[in-house]
């Protein structure tokens, strides 16, 4: 996201007017996607590519060049999904997990049981039964199902509202930075917000059975070092962007002189 933000600022004219300016970031994005697919991690690939394409659109890519690019990415995604048997199996099993409740549909069926047990107000914090080795990956991929079981529908909806609030604030921060002509900060804020909302939508969709099962963490909630560290770093970047915006650092209209960077005379204590 940081690379794309810098590229959109440096090559803004090329991105908006030529195919070459559009293909160069796609090559880098494709290399990152290839590394993720080799793990394999299809869910993270979808989020990364989706965030990158959205950033290019926000960077000013014309619609008549943006739509063919999206169509090509969708075709590649379909080919990747159908190239592996286990991915096809996931695509078909999430439609009716009860058809193979103790086999391929086990995770989703146990997640739906967790939602059902939670009802309106939940069974109480820490009183989940499904996390006692009934629901696989209850601390990572299906942590939202456990949260809904313990806090109920009310707690789950409040959690969704908090995620929406954080994402909207990140997008608003990017809009404010763009208005102040701090374009690099604006694109970084947009990219981080899209990464969060992409992971959030996919994880929640998997938990409630709207999307095929994917191993994608829930930002700020799923257990694990790498996911939580990256989310905290992203939040720190947004806080820095907001600080710079409030202090007018990086504004295109700001002019600095040598006096602004003059070193203070050292003071020696006696």
mmCIF file of C-alpha atoms in Angstrom:
data_model
loop_
_atom_site.group_PDB
_atom_site.id
_atom_site.type_symbol
_atom_site.label_atom_id
_atom_site.label_comp_id
_atom_site.label_asym_id
_atom_site.label_seq_id
_atom_site.Cartn_x
_atom_site.Cartn_y
_atom_site.Cartn_z
ATOM 1 C CA UNK A 1 0.000 0.000 0.000
ATOM 2 C CA UNK A 2 2.846 2.401 0.805
ATOM 3 C CA UNK A 3 4.560 1.612 -2.487
ATOM 4 C CA UNK A 4 1.343 2.187 -4.457
ATOM 5 C CA UNK A 5 0.721 5.461 -2.647
ATOM 6 C CA UNK A 6 4.199 6.682 -3.546
ATOM 7 C CA UNK A 7 3.818 5.521 -7.149
ATOM 8 C CA UNK A 8 0.481 7.303 -7.548
ATOM 9 C CA UNK A 9 2.078 10.540 -6.361
ATOM 10 C CA UNK A 10 5.232 10.251 -8.503
ATOM 11 C CA UNK A 11 3.540 8.947 -11.667
ATOM 12 C CA UNK A 12 0.142 10.541 -11.390
ATOM 13 C CA UNK A 13 0.158 11.860 -14.958
ATOM 14 C CA UNK A 14 1.221 8.477 -16.398
ATOM 15 C CA UNK A 15 -1.387 6.576 -14.375
ATOM 16 C CA UNK A 16 -4.173 8.810 -15.622
ATOM 17 C CA UNK A 17 -3.116 8.991 -19.274
ATOM 18 C CA UNK A 18 -1.212 5.863 -20.352
ATOM 19 C CA UNK A 19 -1.439 2.075 -20.126
ATOM 20 C CA UNK A 20 2.226 1.864 -19.187
ATOM 21 C CA UNK A 21 1.656 3.873 -16.042
ATOM 22 C CA UNK A 22 -1.130 1.468 -15.124
ATOM 23 C CA UNK A 23 0.729 -1.771 -15.848
ATOM 24 C CA UNK A 24 3.864 -0.983 -13.840
ATOM 25 C CA UNK A 25 2.178 -1.138 -10.398
ATOM 26 C CA UNK A 26 0.171 -4.150 -11.555
ATOM 27 C CA UNK A 27 3.416 -6.030 -12.203
ATOM 28 C CA UNK A 28 4.581 -5.425 -8.625
ATOM 29 C CA UNK A 29 1.123 -6.309 -7.330
ATOM 30 C CA UNK A 30 1.166 -9.485 -9.405
ATOM 31 C CA UNK A 31 4.504 -10.545 -7.936
ATOM 32 C CA UNK A 32 3.168 -10.094 -4.400
ATOM 33 C CA UNK A 33 0.028 -12.020 -5.333
ATOM 34 C CA UNK A 34 2.154 -14.834 -6.770
ATOM 35 C CA UNK A 35 4.080 -15.159 -3.521
ATOM 36 C CA UNK A 36 0.843 -15.322 -1.537
ATOM 37 C CA UNK A 37 -0.668 -17.928 -3.861
ATOM 38 C CA UNK A 38 2.429 -20.093 -3.548
ATOM 39 C CA UNK A 39 1.835 -20.451 0.216
ATOM 40 C CA UNK A 40 -1.132 -20.947 -0.688
ATOM 41 C CA UNK A 41 -3.182 -18.058 0.699
ATOM 42 C CA UNK A 42 -5.964 -17.166 -1.701
ATOM 43 C CA UNK A 43 -7.895 -15.018 0.802
ATOM 44 C CA UNK A 44 -5.022 -12.613 1.476
ATOM 45 C CA UNK A 45 -4.371 -12.427 -2.267
ATOM 46 C CA UNK A 46 -7.938 -11.303 -2.924
ATOM 47 C CA UNK A 47 -7.704 -8.607 -0.244
ATOM 48 C CA UNK A 48 -4.322 -7.309 -1.438
ATOM 49 C CA UNK A 49 -5.242 -7.221 -5.132
ATOM 50 C CA UNK A 50 -8.631 -5.672 -4.385
ATOM 51 C CA UNK A 51 -7.056 -2.945 -2.258
ATOM 52 C CA UNK A 52 -4.435 -2.228 -4.912
ATOM 53 C CA UNK A 53 -6.984 -1.944 -7.715
ATOM 54 C CA UNK A 54 -9.182 0.330 -5.618
ATOM 55 C CA UNK A 55 -6.207 2.579 -4.884
ATOM 56 C CA UNK A 56 -5.475 2.831 -8.618
ATOM 57 C CA UNK A 57 -9.074 3.841 -9.230
ATOM 58 C CA UNK A 58 -8.889 6.485 -6.500
ATOM 59 C CA UNK A 59 -5.619 7.648 -8.048
ATOM 60 C CA UNK A 60 -7.477 8.766 -11.153
ATOM 61 C CA UNK A 61 -7.413 5.833 -13.607
ATOM 62 C CA UNK A 62 -10.005 6.469 -16.291
ATOM 63 C CA UNK A 63 -13.052 4.226 -16.306
ATOM 64 C CA UNK A 64 -12.513 2.890 -19.820
ATOM 65 C CA UNK A 65 -9.106 1.566 -18.757
ATOM 66 C CA UNK A 66 -10.187 0.557 -15.260
ATOM 67 C CA UNK A 67 -13.023 -1.774 -16.334
ATOM 68 C CA UNK A 68 -10.880 -3.991 -18.639
ATOM 69 C CA UNK A 69 -8.306 -4.247 -15.853
ATOM 70 C CA UNK A 70 -10.963 -5.391 -13.379
ATOM 71 C CA UNK A 71 -12.354 -7.868 -15.901
ATOM 72 C CA UNK A 72 -8.904 -9.354 -16.418
ATOM 73 C CA UNK A 73 -8.329 -9.692 -12.684
ATOM 74 C CA UNK A 74 -11.705 -11.403 -12.255
ATOM 75 C CA UNK A 75 -10.897 -13.892 -15.027
ATOM 76 C CA UNK A 76 -7.546 -14.696 -13.422
ATOM 77 C CA UNK A 77 -9.281 -15.114 -10.057
ATOM 78 C CA UNK A 78 -11.789 -17.580 -11.499
ATOM 79 C CA UNK A 79 -8.994 -19.584 -13.088
ATOM 80 C CA UNK A 80 -7.108 -19.698 -9.791
ATOM 81 C CA UNK A 81 -10.235 -20.775 -7.867
ATOM 82 C CA UNK A 82 -11.005 -23.597 -10.257
ATOM 83 C CA UNK A 83 -7.408 -24.801 -10.575
ATOM 84 C CA UNK A 84 -7.399 -26.625 -7.223
ATOM 85 C CA UNK A 85 -9.856 -29.311 -6.139
ATOM 86 C CA UNK A 86 -10.016 -28.164 -2.503
ATOM 87 C CA UNK A 87 -10.985 -24.645 -3.577
ATOM 88 C CA UNK A 88 -13.825 -25.975 -5.702
ATOM 89 C CA UNK A 89 -14.946 -28.096 -2.764
ATOM 90 C CA UNK A 90 -15.072 -25.043 -0.526
ATOM 91 C CA UNK A 91 -17.105 -23.155 -3.096
ATOM 92 C CA UNK A 92 -19.767 -25.849 -3.143
ATOM 93 C CA UNK A 93 -19.807 -26.837 0.535
ATOM 94 C CA UNK A 94 -20.617 -23.431 1.994
ATOM 95 C CA UNK A 95 -23.964 -23.412 0.153
ATOM 96 C CA UNK A 96 -25.226 -26.353 2.257
ATOM 97 C CA UNK A 97 -22.789 -27.245 5.072
ATOM 98 C CA UNK A 98 -25.334 -29.603 6.657
ATOM 99 C CA UNK A 99 -25.064 -31.926 3.653
ATOM 100 C CA UNK A 100 -21.652 -32.991 4.991
ATOM 101 C CA UNK A 101 -21.896 -31.824 8.582
ATOM 102 C CA UNK A 102 -19.046 -33.970 9.921
ATOM 103 C CA UNK A 103 -16.853 -33.634 6.851
ATOM 104 C CA UNK A 104 -16.183 -30.679 4.575
ATOM 105 C CA UNK A 105 -18.961 -28.601 6.150
ATOM 106 C CA UNK A 106 -17.876 -29.207 9.749
ATOM 107 C CA UNK A 107 -16.331 -25.788 10.432
ATOM 108 C CA UNK A 108 -19.222 -23.788 9.052
ATOM 109 C CA UNK A 109 -21.878 -25.919 10.727
ATOM 110 C CA UNK A 110 -20.171 -25.533 14.106
ATOM 111 C CA UNK A 111 -19.893 -21.779 13.527
ATOM 112 C CA UNK A 112 -23.614 -21.559 12.805
ATOM 113 C CA UNK A 113 -24.322 -23.520 15.980
ATOM 114 C CA UNK A 114 -22.268 -20.919 17.882
ATOM 115 C CA UNK A 115 -24.384 -18.119 16.429
ATOM 116 C CA UNK A 116 -27.548 -19.987 17.371
ATOM 117 C CA UNK A 117 -26.423 -20.566 20.957
ATOM 118 C CA UNK A 118 -25.636 -16.880 21.406
ATOM 119 C CA UNK A 119 -29.194 -15.732 20.691
ATOM 120 C CA UNK A 120 -29.705 -12.049 21.604
ATOM 121 C CA UNK A 121 -27.426 -11.429 24.604
ATOM 122 C CA UNK A 122 -25.089 -14.440 24.508
ATOM 123 C CA UNK A 123 -24.093 -17.045 27.039
ATOM 124 C CA UNK A 124 -21.656 -14.742 28.822
ATOM 125 C CA UNK A 125 -18.049 -13.715 28.279
ATOM 126 C CA UNK A 126 -15.806 -16.774 28.515
ATOM 127 C CA UNK A 127 -18.701 -19.255 28.619
ATOM 128 C CA UNK A 128 -18.514 -20.419 25.012
ATOM 129 C CA UNK A 129 -18.905 -24.155 24.472
ATOM 130 C CA UNK A 130 -17.995 -24.198 20.790
ATOM 131 C CA UNK A 131 -14.444 -23.031 21.456
ATOM 132 C CA UNK A 132 -13.839 -26.154 23.559
ATOM 133 C CA UNK A 133 -12.455 -27.984 20.485
ATOM 134 C CA UNK A 134 -15.855 -28.190 18.758
ATOM 135 C CA UNK A 135 -15.163 -25.263 16.438
ATOM 136 C CA UNK A 136 -11.748 -25.489 14.699
ATOM 137 C CA UNK A 137 -9.661 -22.299 14.567
ATOM 138 C CA UNK A 138 -11.923 -20.649 17.144
ATOM 139 C CA UNK A 139 -9.149 -18.213 18.103
ATOM 140 C CA UNK A 140 -8.293 -17.062 14.564
ATOM 141 C CA UNK A 141 -10.536 -17.590 11.516
ATOM 142 C CA UNK A 142 -13.781 -18.174 13.460
ATOM 143 C CA UNK A 143 -13.234 -15.872 16.411
ATOM 144 C CA UNK A 144 -16.297 -13.837 15.415
ATOM 145 C CA UNK A 145 -18.539 -16.887 15.811
ATOM 146 C CA UNK A 146 -17.243 -17.369 19.361
ATOM 147 C CA UNK A 147 -17.760 -13.673 20.052
ATOM 148 C CA UNK A 148 -21.368 -13.937 18.833
ATOM 149 C CA UNK A 149 -21.914 -16.978 21.044
ATOM 150 C CA UNK A 150 -20.599 -15.218 24.156
ATOM 151 C CA UNK A 151 -21.982 -11.710 23.551
ATOM 152 C CA UNK A 152 -25.012 -12.551 21.440
ATOM 153 C CA UNK A 153 -26.421 -10.737 18.458
ATOM 154 C CA UNK A 154 -26.237 -7.397 20.283
ATOM 155 C CA UNK A 155 -22.515 -7.774 20.977
ATOM 156 C CA UNK A 156 -21.828 -8.978 17.438
ATOM 157 C CA UNK A 157 -23.633 -5.998 15.904
ATOM 158 C CA UNK A 158 -21.786 -3.590 18.213
ATOM 159 C CA UNK A 159 -18.507 -5.157 17.085
ATOM 160 C CA UNK A 160 -19.514 -4.699 13.448
ATOM 161 C CA UNK A 161 -20.412 -1.069 14.200
ATOM 162 C CA UNK A 162 -16.969 -0.473 15.729
ATOM 163 C CA UNK A 163 -15.245 -1.906 12.663
ATOM 164 C CA UNK A 164 -17.373 0.251 10.368
ATOM 165 C CA UNK A 165 -16.588 3.329 12.487
ATOM 166 C CA UNK A 166 -12.824 2.735 12.382
ATOM 167 C CA UNK A 167 -12.889 2.159 8.621
ATOM 168 C CA UNK A 168 -15.024 5.214 7.908
ATOM 169 C CA UNK A 169 -12.748 7.364 10.058
ATOM 170 C CA UNK A 170 -9.727 6.098 8.114
ATOM 171 C CA UNK A 171 -11.443 6.949 4.819
ATOM 172 C CA UNK A 172 -12.435 10.373 6.162
ATOM 173 C CA UNK A 173 -8.851 10.963 7.257
ATOM 174 C CA UNK A 174 -7.703 10.182 3.722
ATOM 175 C CA UNK A 175 -10.306 12.586 2.325
ATOM 176 C CA UNK A 176 -9.139 15.367 4.664
ATOM 177 C CA UNK A 177 -5.510 14.748 3.697
ATOM 178 C CA UNK A 178 -6.426 14.880 0.004
ATOM 179 C CA UNK A 179 -8.239 18.169 0.532
ATOM 180 C CA UNK A 180 -5.063 19.535 2.131
ATOM 181 C CA UNK A 181 -3.107 18.319 -0.915
ATOM 182 C CA UNK A 182 -1.242 15.714 1.114
ATOM 183 C CA UNK A 183 -1.751 13.104 -1.575
ATOM 184 C CA UNK A 184 0.716 10.488 -0.355
ATOM 185 C CA UNK A 185 -0.886 10.459 3.091
ATOM 186 C CA UNK A 186 -4.335 10.326 1.535
ATOM 187 C CA UNK A 187 -3.542 7.274 -0.608
ATOM 188 C CA UNK A 188 -1.930 5.462 2.332
ATOM 189 C CA UNK A 189 -5.026 6.096 4.464
ATOM 190 C CA UNK A 190 -7.288 4.864 1.665
ATOM 191 C CA UNK A 191 -5.224 1.725 1.176
ATOM 192 C CA UNK A 192 -5.134 0.818 4.873
ATOM 193 C CA UNK A 193 -8.880 1.373 5.219
ATOM 194 C CA UNK A 194 -9.570 -0.867 2.228
ATOM 195 C CA UNK A 195 -7.296 -3.577 3.633
ATOM 196 C CA UNK A 196 -9.201 -3.513 6.925
ATOM 197 C CA UNK A 197 -12.671 -3.536 5.402
ATOM 198 C CA UNK A 198 -11.678 -6.301 2.967
ATOM 199 C CA UNK A 199 -10.458 -8.597 5.743
ATOM 200 C CA UNK A 200 -13.435 -7.715 7.896
ATOM 201 C CA UNK A 201 -16.040 -8.430 5.217
ATOM 202 C CA UNK A 202 -14.463 -11.715 4.163
ATOM 203 C CA UNK A 203 -13.981 -12.970 7.729
ATOM 204 C CA UNK A 204 -17.532 -12.079 8.803
ATOM 205 C CA UNK A 205 -18.944 -13.485 5.559
ATOM 206 C CA UNK A 206 -17.134 -16.775 6.151
ATOM 207 C CA UNK A 207 -18.340 -16.985 9.751
ATOM 208 C CA UNK A 208 -22.002 -16.481 8.875
ATOM 209 C CA UNK A 209 -21.885 -18.693 5.770
ATOM 210 C CA UNK A 210 -22.152 -16.018 3.080
ATOM 211 C CA UNK A 211 -18.703 -16.776 1.624
ATOM 212 C CA UNK A 212 -16.613 -19.927 1.179
ATOM 213 C CA UNK A 213 -14.327 -20.833 4.060
ATOM 214 C CA UNK A 214 -11.090 -18.858 3.871
ATOM 215 C CA UNK A 215 -8.237 -18.637 6.323
ATOM 216 C CA UNK A 216 -8.346 -14.882 6.848
ATOM 217 C CA UNK A 217 -7.964 -13.250 10.241
ATOM 218 C CA UNK A 218 -10.281 -10.683 11.785
ATOM 219 C CA UNK A 219 -8.335 -7.420 12.282
ATOM 220 C CA UNK A 220 -7.509 -6.537 15.901
ATOM 221 C CA UNK A 221 -9.364 -9.600 17.271
ATOM 222 C CA UNK A 222 -7.841 -12.771 15.847
ATOM 223 C CA UNK A 223 -5.055 -14.390 17.847
ATOM 224 C CA UNK A 224 -1.625 -14.323 16.259
ATOM 225 C CA UNK A 225 1.429 -12.136 16.233
ATOM 226 C CA UNK A 226 1.780 -11.113 12.587
ATOM 227 C CA UNK A 227 -1.842 -10.026 12.056
ATOM 228 C CA UNK A 228 -2.035 -8.014 15.261
ATOM 229 C CA UNK A 229 1.370 -6.384 14.712
ATOM 230 C CA UNK A 230 0.470 -5.293 11.171
ATOM 231 C CA UNK A 231 -2.878 -3.910 12.351
ATOM 232 C CA UNK A 232 -1.160 -1.904 15.103
ATOM 233 C CA UNK A 233 1.422 -0.576 12.639
ATOM 234 C CA UNK A 234 -1.384 0.434 10.277
ATOM 235 C CA UNK A 235 -3.161 2.245 13.096
ATOM 236 C CA UNK A 236 0.071 4.032 14.022
ATOM 237 C CA UNK A 237 0.482 5.169 10.402
ATOM 238 C CA UNK A 238 -3.041 6.599 10.424
ATOM 239 C CA UNK A 239 -2.350 8.450 13.663
ATOM 240 C CA UNK A 240 0.830 9.872 12.129
ATOM 241 C CA UNK A 241 -1.085 10.947 9.012
ATOM 242 C CA UNK A 242 -3.651 12.715 11.166
ATOM 243 C CA UNK A 243 -0.893 14.468 13.165
ATOM 244 C CA UNK A 244 0.853 15.656 10.009
ATOM 245 C CA UNK A 245 -2.435 16.857 8.553
ATOM 246 C CA UNK A 246 -3.248 18.865 11.661
ATOM 247 C CA UNK A 247 0.223 20.434 11.643
ATOM 248 C CA UNK A 248 0.176 21.055 7.882
ATOM 249 C CA UNK A 249 3.277 18.938 7.246
ATOM 250 C CA UNK A 250 3.605 17.730 3.686
ATOM 251 C CA UNK A 251 1.117 20.266 2.353
ATOM 252 C CA UNK A 252 1.883 21.172 -1.232
ATOM 253 C CA UNK A 253 1.188 24.837 -0.494
ATOM 254 C CA UNK A 254 3.573 25.013 2.479
ATOM 255 C CA UNK A 255 6.933 26.643 1.797
ATOM 256 C CA UNK A 256 9.910 26.046 4.078
ATOM 257 C CA UNK A 257 12.983 28.211 4.495
ATOM 258 C CA UNK A 258 16.434 27.492 5.875
ATOM 259 C CA UNK A 259 15.384 28.984 9.192
ATOM 260 C CA UNK A 260 12.846 26.193 9.676
ATOM 261 C CA UNK A 261 15.663 23.644 9.660
ATOM 262 C CA UNK A 262 18.251 25.646 11.569
ATOM 263 C CA UNK A 263 19.922 23.745 14.356
ATOM 264 C CA UNK A 264 19.636 25.100 17.853
ATOM 265 C CA UNK A 265 22.814 26.035 19.656
ATOM 266 C CA UNK A 266 23.809 23.334 22.141
ATOM 267 C CA UNK A 267 23.426 24.241 25.773
ATOM 268 C CA UNK A 268 25.947 22.719 28.172
ATOM 269 C CA UNK A 269 24.942 22.202 31.756
ATOM 270 C CA UNK A 270 27.268 23.481 34.429
#
